[in-house]
């Protein structure tokens, strides 16, 4: 390390106490993080691409600075799904600093990584006060049975009104309308569980019927419509 001539001529003065960085909460303990390996935690957040035409929800489980688990969910342009597939190959096994400085293919995924990096190094993780942190695989609990991302797809126009196409419960098969043609409930299909049952040998029609459900005052409707065709 080189010093300038001015610094070389200076008299040494002792510094006062150095207490190190402020402790941050990590997996049920307070940690003074000095190196990447001092960082642990589970967190998730979102990022967006430059034209803001797509977004990524990224979930990371980090142990001793290394990404052990990654869940990549995207919505927007169709190319994002393939970017997510590549990011899933890239992220596990990297330190969070490596991942921050790695091209994760999609701008939205890169931005999500940046936002998560800030959360985790400041101790703002979901597992800050969970002793021992969360086990690997915890992000899958967000997906529920069938391991399918929860999405909301609603289409609406001034002239024809709203159409619920997909909600938390599942794929919307029909909307229940009252006498004023207002939505009072809907029937949904749990796609993930249905496909799992079919894979295990259940007849497709039987699996379909088993995974139908209703929400709201569905039985009280005056009329039912298929939101995709009516």
Coordinates of N, CA and C in Angstrom, one line a residue:
X1 N 0.9 -1.2 0.0 CA 0.0 0.0 0.0 C 0.9 1.2 0.0
X2 N 0.6 2.2 -0.9 CA 1.4 3.4 -1.0 C 0.7 4.6 -0.3
X3 N 1.5 5.4 0.4 CA 1.1 6.6 0.9 C 1.6 7.8 0.2
X4 N 0.9 8.9 0.2 CA 1.5 10.1 -0.4 C 2.6 10.7 0.5
X5 N 3.4 11.6 -0.1 CA 4.5 12.2 0.7 C 3.9 12.9 1.9
X6 N 2.7 13.6 1.7 CA 2.2 14.3 2.9 C 1.8 13.4 4.0
X7 N 1.3 12.2 3.7 CA 0.9 11.3 4.7 C 2.1 10.7 5.4
X8 N 3.2 10.4 4.6 CA 4.4 9.9 5.2 C 5.0 10.8 6.2
X9 N 4.8 12.1 6.1 CA 5.4 13.1 7.0 C 4.6 13.3 8.2
X10 N 3.4 12.8 8.3 CA 2.5 13.0 9.4 C 3.0 12.2 10.7
X11 N 2.7 12.8 11.8 CA 2.9 12.2 13.1 C 1.8 11.2 13.4
X12 N 2.1 10.0 13.9 CA 1.1 9.0 14.2 C 0.3 9.5 15.5
X13 N -1.0 9.4 15.4 CA -1.9 9.7 16.5 C -2.8 8.5 16.8
X14 N -2.8 8.1 18.0 CA -3.6 6.9 18.3 C -5.1 7.2 18.2
X15 N -5.8 6.2 17.6 CA -7.3 6.4 17.5 C -8.0 5.9 18.8
X16 N -9.2 6.4 19.0 CA -9.9 6.0 20.2 C -10.5 4.6 20.0
X17 N -11.4 4.2 20.9 CA -11.9 2.8 20.8 C -12.6 2.5 19.5
X18 N -12.5 1.3 19.0 CA -13.1 0.9 17.8 C -14.0 -0.3 18.2
X19 N -15.3 -0.1 18.3 CA -16.2 -1.1 18.7 C -16.7 -2.0 17.6
X20 N -16.3 -1.7 16.4 CA -16.8 -2.6 15.3 C -18.1 -2.2 14.8
X21 N -18.7 -2.9 13.8 CA -20.0 -2.6 13.3 C -21.1 -2.9 14.3
X22 N -22.2 -2.2 14.0 CA -23.4 -2.4 14.9 C -23.9 -3.8 14.7
X23 N -24.3 -4.5 15.7 CA -24.8 -5.8 15.6 C -26.1 -5.8 14.8
X24 N -26.3 -6.9 14.0 CA -27.6 -7.0 13.3 C -28.2 -8.4 13.7
X25 N -29.6 -8.5 13.7 CA -30.2 -9.7 14.1 C -30.1 -10.8 13.0
X26 N -29.6 -11.9 13.3 CA -29.5 -13.1 12.4 C -29.9 -14.4 13.1
X27 N -31.0 -15.0 12.6 CA -31.4 -16.3 13.0 C -31.3 -16.5 14.5
X28 N -31.9 -15.5 15.2 CA -32.1 -15.6 16.7 C -30.9 -15.1 17.5
X29 N -29.9 -14.5 16.8 CA -28.7 -14.0 17.6 C -28.3 -12.6 17.0
X30 N -27.5 -11.9 17.8 CA -27.0 -10.6 17.3 C -25.6 -10.8 16.8
X31 N -25.3 -10.4 15.6 CA -24.0 -10.6 14.9 C -23.4 -9.3 14.4
X32 N -22.1 -9.2 14.7 CA -21.3 -8.1 14.1 C -20.7 -8.6 12.8
X33 N -21.3 -8.3 11.7 CA -20.9 -8.8 10.4 C -19.7 -8.0 9.9
X34 N -18.6 -8.7 9.7 CA -17.4 -8.2 9.2 C -17.0 -8.8 7.8
X35 N -17.5 -10.0 7.6 CA -17.2 -10.6 6.3 C -18.5 -11.3 5.8
X36 N -18.5 -11.6 4.5 CA -19.6 -12.2 3.9 C -20.1 -13.5 4.6
X37 N -19.1 -14.3 5.1 CA -19.5 -15.5 5.8 C -20.2 -15.3 7.1
X38 N -20.3 -14.0 7.6 CA -21.0 -13.7 8.8 C -22.5 -13.5 8.6
X39 N -22.9 -13.6 7.3 CA -24.3 -13.3 7.0 C -25.1 -14.6 6.8
X40 N -26.2 -14.7 7.5 CA -27.1 -15.8 7.4 C -28.6 -15.2 7.4
X41 N -29.5 -15.9 6.8 CA -30.9 -15.5 6.9 C -31.7 -15.9 5.7
X42 N -33.0 -15.9 5.9 CA -34.0 -16.2 4.8 C -34.8 -14.9 4.5
X43 N -34.8 -14.6 3.3 CA -35.6 -13.4 2.9 C -36.1 -13.5 1.5
X44 N -37.1 -12.7 1.2 CA -37.6 -12.6 -0.2 C -38.1 -11.2 -0.5
X45 N -38.1 -10.9 -1.8 CA -38.5 -9.5 -2.2 C -38.6 -9.5 -3.7
X46 N -38.9 -8.3 -4.3 CA -39.1 -8.2 -5.7 C -38.2 -7.3 -6.4
X47 N -38.0 -7.5 -7.7 CA -37.2 -6.6 -8.5 C -38.0 -6.4 -9.9
X48 N -37.5 -5.5 -10.6 CA -38.2 -5.1 -11.9 C -37.2 -4.8 -12.9
X49 N -37.6 -5.0 -14.2 CA -36.7 -4.7 -15.3 C -36.8 -3.2 -15.6
X50 N -35.8 -2.7 -16.4 CA -35.6 -1.3 -16.7 C -36.9 -0.6 -17.2
X51 N -37.6 -1.2 -18.2 CA -38.8 -0.6 -18.7 C -40.0 -0.9 -17.8
X52 N -39.8 -1.6 -16.7 CA -40.8 -2.0 -15.8 C -42.0 -2.7 -16.4
X53 N -41.6 -3.7 -17.3 CA -42.6 -4.5 -18.0 C -42.7 -5.9 -17.4
X54 N -41.9 -6.2 -16.4 CA -41.9 -7.5 -15.7 C -41.3 -7.4 -14.4
X55 N -41.6 -8.4 -13.5 CA -41.1 -8.4 -12.1 C -40.7 -9.8 -11.7
X56 N -39.8 -9.8 -10.7 CA -39.4 -11.1 -10.2 C -39.5 -11.1 -8.7
X57 N -40.1 -12.2 -8.1 CA -40.1 -12.4 -6.7 C -39.0 -13.4 -6.4
X58 N -38.0 -13.0 -5.7 CA -36.8 -13.9 -5.4 C -36.8 -14.2 -3.9
X59 N -36.7 -15.5 -3.6 CA -36.6 -16.0 -2.2 C -35.2 -16.7 -2.0
X60 N -34.5 -16.3 -1.0 CA -33.1 -16.9 -0.8 C -33.0 -17.3 0.6
X61 N -32.4 -18.5 0.8 CA -32.0 -19.0 2.2 C -30.5 -19.0 2.2
X62 N -29.9 -18.2 3.1 CA -28.5 -18.0 3.1 C -27.9 -18.5 4.4
X63 N -26.9 -19.4 4.3 CA -26.2 -19.9 5.5 C -24.7 -19.6 5.4
X64 N -24.2 -18.9 6.4 CA -22.8 -18.5 6.4 C -22.3 -17.9 5.1
X65 N -23.2 -17.0 4.6 CA -22.8 -16.2 3.4 C -23.1 -16.8 2.1
X66 N -23.5 -18.1 2.1 CA -23.6 -18.9 0.8 C -25.1 -19.2 0.6
X67 N -25.6 -18.9 -0.6 CA -27.0 -19.2 -1.0 C -27.2 -20.7 -1.0
X68 N -28.1 -21.2 -0.2 CA -28.3 -22.7 -0.1 C -29.6 -23.0 -0.8
X69 N -30.5 -22.0 -1.0 CA -31.9 -22.3 -1.5 C -32.3 -21.0 -2.3
X70 N -32.9 -21.2 -3.5 CA -33.4 -20.1 -4.2 C -34.7 -20.5 -4.9
X71 N -35.7 -19.6 -4.7 CA -37.0 -19.7 -5.4 C -37.2 -18.5 -6.3
X72 N -37.3 -18.7 -7.6 CA -37.4 -17.6 -8.6 C -38.8 -17.6 -9.2
X73 N -39.5 -16.6 -9.0 CA -40.9 -16.5 -9.6 C -40.9 -15.2 -10.4
X74 N -41.4 -15.3 -11.6 CA -41.5 -14.1 -12.5 C -42.9 -13.9 -13.1
X75 N -43.2 -12.7 -13.5 CA -44.4 -12.4 -14.2 C -44.0 -11.2 -15.1
X76 N -44.5 -11.3 -16.4 CA -44.1 -10.3 -17.3 C -43.9 -10.9 -18.7
X77 N -42.8 -10.6 -19.4 CA -42.5 -11.1 -20.7 C -42.3 -12.6 -20.6
X78 N -42.6 -13.3 -21.7 CA -42.4 -14.8 -21.7 C -41.0 -15.2 -21.5
X79 N -40.0 -14.4 -22.0 CA -38.6 -14.7 -21.8 C -38.2 -14.8 -20.4
X80 N -38.9 -14.2 -19.5 CA -38.5 -14.2 -18.1 C -38.5 -15.6 -17.5
X81 N -39.4 -16.5 -18.0 CA -39.5 -17.8 -17.4 C -38.2 -18.6 -17.7
X82 N -37.6 -18.4 -18.9 CA -36.4 -19.1 -19.2 C -35.2 -18.4 -18.5
X83 N -35.3 -17.1 -18.2 CA -34.3 -16.5 -17.4 C -34.3 -17.0 -16.0
X84 N -35.5 -17.2 -15.5 CA -35.7 -17.8 -14.1 C -35.0 -19.2 -14.0
X85 N -35.2 -19.9 -15.1 CA -34.6 -21.3 -15.1 C -33.1 -21.2 -15.0
X86 N -32.5 -20.3 -15.8 CA -31.1 -20.1 -15.7 C -30.6 -19.6 -14.4
X87 N -31.4 -18.6 -13.8 CA -31.0 -18.1 -12.5 C -31.0 -19.2 -11.4
X88 N -32.0 -20.1 -11.6 CA -32.1 -21.2 -10.6 C -30.8 -22.1 -10.7
X89 N -30.2 -22.2 -11.9 CA -29.0 -22.9 -12.0 C -27.8 -22.2 -11.4
X90 N -27.8 -20.9 -11.5 CA -26.7 -20.0 -11.2 C -26.6 -19.8 -9.7
X91 N -27.7 -19.5 -9.0 CA -27.7 -18.9 -7.6 C -27.2 -19.8 -6.5
X92 N -27.7 -21.0 -6.4 CA -27.3 -21.9 -5.2 C -25.7 -22.2 -5.3
X93 N -25.1 -22.0 -4.1 CA -23.7 -22.3 -4.0 C -22.8 -21.0 -4.1
X94 N -23.4 -19.9 -4.6 CA -22.7 -18.7 -4.6 C -22.8 -17.9 -3.3
X95 N -21.8 -17.1 -3.0 CA -21.9 -16.2 -1.9 C -22.9 -15.1 -2.3
X96 N -23.4 -14.4 -1.4 CA -24.3 -13.3 -1.8 C -23.6 -12.2 -2.5
X97 N -22.3 -12.0 -2.3 CA -21.5 -11.0 -3.0 C -21.3 -11.5 -4.4
X98 N -21.0 -12.8 -4.6 CA -20.8 -13.3 -6.0 C -22.1 -13.2 -6.7
X99 N -23.2 -13.5 -6.1 CA -24.5 -13.5 -6.8 C -24.9 -12.0 -7.2
X100 N -24.5 -11.1 -6.3 CA -24.8 -9.7 -6.6 C -24.1 -9.2 -7.8
X101 N -22.9 -9.8 -8.1 CA -22.1 -9.4 -9.2 C -22.1 -10.4 -10.3
X102 N -23.1 -11.2 -10.4 CA -23.3 -12.2 -11.5 C -24.5 -11.8 -12.3
X103 N -24.3 -12.0 -13.6 CA -25.5 -11.7 -14.5 C -26.5 -12.8 -14.3
X104 N -27.6 -12.5 -13.8 CA -28.7 -13.4 -13.5 C -29.7 -13.5 -14.7
X105 N -29.2 -13.1 -15.9 CA -29.9 -13.2 -17.2 C -31.0 -12.1 -17.4
X106 N -31.9 -12.0 -16.4 CA -33.0 -11.0 -16.5 C -32.8 -9.8 -15.6
X107 N -33.0 -8.6 -16.1 CA -32.8 -7.4 -15.4 C -33.7 -7.4 -14.1
X108 N -34.9 -8.0 -14.2 CA -35.8 -8.0 -13.0 C -35.2 -8.9 -11.9
X109 N -34.6 -10.0 -12.3 CA -33.9 -10.9 -11.3 C -32.7 -10.3 -10.7
X110 N -31.9 -9.6 -11.6 CA -30.8 -8.9 -11.1 C -31.2 -7.8 -10.0
X111 N -32.2 -7.1 -10.3 CA -32.7 -6.1 -9.4 C -33.2 -6.7 -8.1
X112 N -33.9 -7.8 -8.2 CA -34.4 -8.5 -7.0 C -33.2 -8.9 -6.1
X113 N -32.1 -9.4 -6.8 CA -30.9 -9.8 -6.1 C -30.3 -8.6 -5.3
X114 N -30.3 -7.5 -6.0 CA -29.8 -6.3 -5.3 C -30.6 -5.9 -4.1
X115 N -31.9 -5.9 -4.2 CA -32.8 -5.5 -3.1 C -32.6 -6.5 -2.0
X116 N -32.5 -7.8 -2.3 CA -32.4 -8.8 -1.2 C -31.0 -8.7 -0.6
X117 N -30.0 -8.3 -1.3 CA -28.7 -8.1 -0.7 C -28.7 -7.1 0.3
X118 N -29.4 -6.0 0.0 CA -29.5 -4.9 1.0 C -30.3 -5.3 2.2
X119 N -31.3 -6.1 2.0 CA -32.1 -6.5 3.2 C -31.3 -7.4 4.1
X120 N -30.6 -8.4 3.5 CA -29.9 -9.4 4.3 C -28.7 -8.8 5.0
X121 N -27.9 -7.9 4.4 CA -26.7 -7.4 5.0 C -27.1 -6.4 6.1
X122 N -28.3 -5.8 6.1 CA -28.8 -4.9 7.1 C -29.5 -5.7 8.2
X123 N -29.7 -7.0 8.1 CA -30.4 -7.8 9.1 C -31.9 -7.7 9.0
X124 N -32.4 -7.4 7.8 CA -33.8 -7.3 7.7 C -34.4 -8.6 7.0
X125 N -34.0 -9.7 7.5 CA -34.4 -11.0 6.9 C -35.7 -11.5 7.6
X126 N -36.4 -12.4 7.0 CA -37.6 -12.9 7.5 C -37.3 -13.8 8.8
X127 N -36.1 -14.3 8.8 CA -35.7 -15.2 9.9 C -34.8 -14.5 11.0
X128 N -34.8 -13.2 11.0 CA -34.0 -12.5 12.0 C -34.0 -13.0 13.4
X129 N -35.2 -13.3 13.8 CA -35.4 -13.7 15.2 C -35.9 -15.2 15.4
X130 N -35.6 -16.0 14.3 CA -35.9 -17.4 14.4 C -34.6 -18.1 14.7
X131 N -34.6 -18.7 15.9 CA -33.4 -19.4 16.4 C -33.0 -20.5 15.4
X132 N -31.7 -20.4 14.9 CA -31.3 -21.4 14.0 C -31.7 -21.2 12.5
X133 N -32.5 -20.1 12.3 CA -33.0 -19.8 11.0 C -34.0 -20.8 10.5
X134 N -34.3 -20.8 9.2 CA -35.3 -21.7 8.6 C -34.6 -22.8 7.8
X135 N -35.1 -24.0 7.8 CA -34.5 -25.1 7.1 C -34.5 -24.9 5.6
X136 N -33.6 -25.6 4.9 CA -33.6 -25.5 3.4 C -34.9 -26.1 2.9
X137 N -35.6 -25.4 2.0 CA -36.8 -25.8 1.5 C -38.0 -25.0 2.0
X138 N -37.7 -24.0 2.8 CA -38.8 -23.2 3.5 C -39.5 -22.4 2.4
X139 N -38.9 -22.0 1.3 CA -39.6 -21.1 0.4 C -40.7 -21.8 -0.3
X140 N -40.6 -23.2 -0.3 CA -41.7 -24.0 -1.0 C -43.0 -23.9 -0.2
X141 N -42.9 -23.5 1.1 CA -44.2 -23.4 1.8 C -45.1 -22.3 1.3
X142 N -44.4 -21.3 0.7 CA -45.2 -20.2 0.1 C -46.1 -20.7 -1.1
X143 N -45.6 -21.8 -1.7 CA -46.3 -22.3 -2.9 C -47.5 -23.2 -2.5
X144 N -47.5 -23.8 -1.4 CA -48.5 -24.7 -0.9 C -48.5 -26.0 -1.7
X145 N -49.6 -26.8 -1.6 CA -49.6 -28.1 -2.2 C -49.7 -27.9 -3.7
X146 N -49.0 -28.8 -4.4 CA -48.9 -28.7 -5.9 C -47.7 -27.8 -6.3
X147 N -47.1 -27.1 -5.4 CA -45.9 -26.3 -5.7 C -46.1 -25.4 -6.9
X148 N -47.1 -24.6 -6.8 CA -47.5 -23.7 -8.0 C -47.6 -22.3 -7.4
X149 N -46.9 -21.3 -8.1 CA -46.9 -19.9 -7.6 C -48.3 -19.4 -7.6
X150 N -48.6 -18.6 -6.5 CA -49.9 -18.0 -6.4 C -49.9 -16.7 -7.2
X151 N -50.9 -16.7 -8.1 CA -51.0 -15.6 -9.0 C -52.5 -15.0 -9.0
X152 N -52.6 -13.8 -9.4 CA -53.9 -13.2 -9.6 C -54.0 -12.7 -11.0
X153 N -55.0 -13.1 -11.8 CA -55.1 -12.7 -13.1 C -56.6 -12.2 -13.3
X154 N -56.7 -10.9 -13.5 CA -58.0 -10.2 -13.6 C -58.1 -9.4 -14.8
X155 N -59.1 -9.6 -15.6 CA -59.3 -8.8 -16.8 C -60.5 -8.0 -16.7
X156 N -60.5 -6.7 -17.1 CA -61.7 -5.9 -16.9 C -61.8 -4.8 -18.0
X157 N -63.0 -4.5 -18.4 CA -63.2 -3.4 -19.3 C -64.4 -2.5 -18.8
X158 N -64.4 -1.3 -19.3 CA -65.5 -0.4 -18.9 C -66.9 -0.9 -19.4
X159 N -66.9 -1.4 -20.6 CA -68.2 -1.9 -21.2 C -68.7 -3.2 -20.6
X160 N -67.7 -4.2 -20.4 CA -68.1 -5.5 -20.0 C -67.8 -5.9 -18.5
X161 N -67.1 -5.0 -17.8 CA -66.8 -5.3 -16.4 C -65.7 -6.2 -16.1
X162 N -65.5 -6.7 -14.9 CA -64.4 -7.6 -14.5 C -64.6 -9.0 -14.8
X163 N -63.5 -9.7 -15.1 CA -63.4 -11.2 -15.2 C -62.3 -11.7 -14.3
X164 N -62.7 -12.5 -13.3 CA -61.7 -13.1 -12.5 C -61.2 -14.4 -13.2
X165 N -60.0 -14.5 -13.5 CA -59.4 -15.6 -14.2 C -58.6 -16.6 -13.4
X166 N -57.9 -16.0 -12.4 CA -57.1 -16.9 -11.5 C -56.8 -16.1 -10.2
X167 N -57.1 -16.7 -9.1 CA -56.9 -16.1 -7.8 C -56.1 -17.1 -6.9
X168 N -55.9 -16.7 -5.6 CA -55.1 -17.6 -4.7 C -55.7 -19.0 -4.7
X169 N -57.0 -19.2 -4.7 CA -57.6 -20.5 -4.5 C -57.3 -21.4 -5.7
X170 N -57.1 -20.7 -6.9 CA -56.8 -21.5 -8.1 C -57.4 -20.9 -9.4
X171 N -57.5 -21.7 -10.4 CA -58.0 -21.4 -11.7 C -59.6 -21.2 -11.6
X172 N -60.1 -20.0 -12.0 CA -61.5 -19.7 -11.9 C -62.3 -20.4 -13.0
X173 N -63.2 -21.2 -12.7 CA -64.0 -21.9 -13.7 C -65.3 -21.2 -14.0
X174 N -65.9 -20.6 -13.0 CA -67.1 -19.8 -13.2 C -67.3 -18.7 -12.2
X175 N -68.0 -17.7 -12.6 CA -68.3 -16.6 -11.7 C -69.8 -16.6 -11.4
X176 N -70.1 -16.3 -10.1 CA -71.5 -16.3 -9.6 C -72.0 -14.9 -9.6
X177 N -73.1 -14.6 -10.3 CA -73.7 -13.2 -10.4 C -75.0 -13.1 -9.7
X178 N -75.3 -12.0 -9.1 CA -76.6 -11.8 -8.5 C -77.5 -11.1 -9.5
X179 N -78.7 -10.7 -9.0 CA -79.7 -10.1 -9.9 C -79.2 -8.8 -10.6
X180 N -78.2 -8.2 -10.0 CA -77.7 -6.9 -10.6 C -76.5 -7.2 -11.4
X181 N -76.2 -8.5 -11.7 CA -75.0 -8.9 -12.5 C -73.7 -8.5 -11.8
X182 N -73.7 -8.4 -10.4 CA -72.5 -8.2 -9.7 C -71.9 -9.6 -9.2
X183 N -70.6 -9.7 -9.2 CA -70.0 -10.9 -8.7 C -70.1 -11.1 -7.2
X184 N -70.7 -12.3 -6.9 CA -70.9 -12.6 -5.4 C -70.1 -13.8 -5.0
X185 N -69.4 -14.5 -5.9 CA -68.7 -15.7 -5.6 C -68.1 -16.3 -6.9
X186 N -67.3 -17.3 -6.7 CA -66.8 -18.0 -7.8 C -66.4 -19.5 -7.5
X187 N -66.4 -20.3 -8.6 CA -65.9 -21.6 -8.4 C -64.5 -21.7 -9.0
X188 N -63.6 -22.5 -8.3 CA -62.2 -22.5 -8.6 C -61.7 -24.0 -8.7
X189 N -60.6 -24.2 -9.4 CA -60.0 -25.5 -9.6 C -58.6 -25.4 -9.1
X190 N -58.2 -26.3 -8.2 CA -56.9 -26.3 -7.6 C -56.0 -27.1 -8.6
X191 N -55.3 -26.4 -9.5 CA -54.6 -27.1 -10.6 C -53.5 -28.0 -10.1
X192 N -52.7 -27.5 -9.2 CA -51.5 -28.2 -8.7 C -51.9 -29.6 -8.1
X193 N -52.8 -29.6 -7.1 CA -53.2 -30.9 -6.5 C -53.9 -31.8 -7.5
X194 N -54.7 -31.2 -8.5 CA -55.4 -32.0 -9.5 C -54.3 -32.8 -10.3
X195 N -53.3 -32.1 -10.8 CA -52.3 -32.7 -11.6 C -51.5 -33.8 -10.8
X196 N -51.3 -33.5 -9.6 CA -50.6 -34.5 -8.7 C -51.4 -35.8 -8.6
X197 N -52.7 -35.7 -8.5 CA -53.5 -36.8 -8.4 C -53.6 -37.6 -9.7
X198 N -53.6 -36.9 -10.8 CA -53.7 -37.5 -12.1 C -52.4 -38.3 -12.3
X199 N -51.2 -37.7 -11.9 CA -49.9 -38.4 -12.1 C -49.9 -39.7 -11.3
X200 N -50.6 -39.7 -10.2 CA -50.6 -40.9 -9.3 C -51.7 -42.0 -9.8
X201 N -52.4 -41.7 -10.9 CA -53.3 -42.7 -11.4 C -54.7 -42.4 -11.3
X202 N -55.1 -41.3 -10.6 CA -56.5 -40.9 -10.5 C -57.1 -40.5 -11.9
X203 N -58.3 -41.0 -12.2 CA -58.9 -40.6 -13.4 C -59.0 -39.1 -13.5
X204 N -58.8 -38.5 -14.7 CA -58.8 -37.1 -14.8 C -60.1 -36.4 -14.4
X205 N -61.2 -37.0 -14.8 CA -62.5 -36.4 -14.5 C -62.7 -36.4 -13.0
X206 N -62.3 -37.6 -12.4 CA -62.5 -37.7 -10.9 C -61.6 -36.7 -10.2
X207 N -60.3 -36.5 -10.6 CA -59.4 -35.6 -10.0 C -60.0 -34.1 -10.2
X208 N -60.5 -33.9 -11.3 CA -61.1 -32.6 -11.6 C -62.2 -32.3 -10.6
X209 N -63.1 -33.2 -10.4 CA -64.2 -33.0 -9.5 C -63.8 -32.8 -8.0
X210 N -62.7 -33.6 -7.7 CA -62.2 -33.6 -6.3 C -61.6 -32.2 -5.9
X211 N -61.1 -31.5 -6.9 CA -60.4 -30.3 -6.7 C -61.1 -29.0 -7.0
X212 N -62.4 -29.2 -7.2 CA -63.3 -28.0 -7.4 C -63.7 -27.4 -6.0
X213 N -63.8 -26.1 -5.9 CA -64.2 -25.5 -4.7 C -64.9 -24.2 -5.0
X214 N -65.6 -23.7 -4.0 CA -66.3 -22.4 -4.2 C -65.9 -21.4 -3.1
X215 N -66.1 -20.1 -3.5 CA -65.8 -19.0 -2.5 C -67.0 -18.0 -2.6
X216 N -67.3 -17.4 -1.5 CA -68.3 -16.4 -1.4 C -69.7 -17.0 -1.4
X217 N -70.7 -16.3 -1.9 CA -72.1 -16.7 -1.9 C -72.4 -17.4 -3.3
X218 N -71.6 -18.4 -3.6 CA -71.7 -19.0 -4.9 C -73.0 -19.7 -5.1
X219 N -73.5 -20.3 -4.1 CA -74.8 -21.1 -4.2 C -76.0 -20.2 -4.3
X220 N -75.8 -18.9 -4.0 CA -77.0 -18.0 -4.0 C -77.1 -17.2 -5.3
X221 N -76.3 -17.6 -6.3 CA -76.3 -16.8 -7.6 C -77.5 -17.0 -8.4
X222 N -77.9 -15.9 -9.1 CA -79.0 -16.0 -10.1 C -78.5 -16.5 -11.4
X223 N -77.2 -16.3 -11.6 CA -76.6 -16.7 -12.9 C -75.2 -17.1 -12.8
X224 N -74.7 -18.0 -13.5 CA -73.3 -18.4 -13.5 C -72.7 -18.2 -14.9
X225 N -71.5 -17.7 -15.0 CA -70.9 -17.5 -16.3 C -69.4 -18.0 -16.3
X226 N -69.0 -18.4 -17.5 CA -67.6 -18.8 -17.7 C -66.8 -17.5 -18.0
X227 N -65.9 -17.1 -17.2 CA -65.2 -15.8 -17.4 C -64.4 -15.7 -18.6
X228 N -64.1 -16.9 -19.2 CA -63.2 -16.9 -20.4 C -64.0 -16.9 -21.7
X229 N -65.3 -17.2 -21.6 CA -66.1 -17.3 -22.9 C -67.4 -16.5 -22.9
X230 N -67.7 -15.9 -21.7 CA -69.0 -15.2 -21.7 C -68.8 -13.7 -21.2

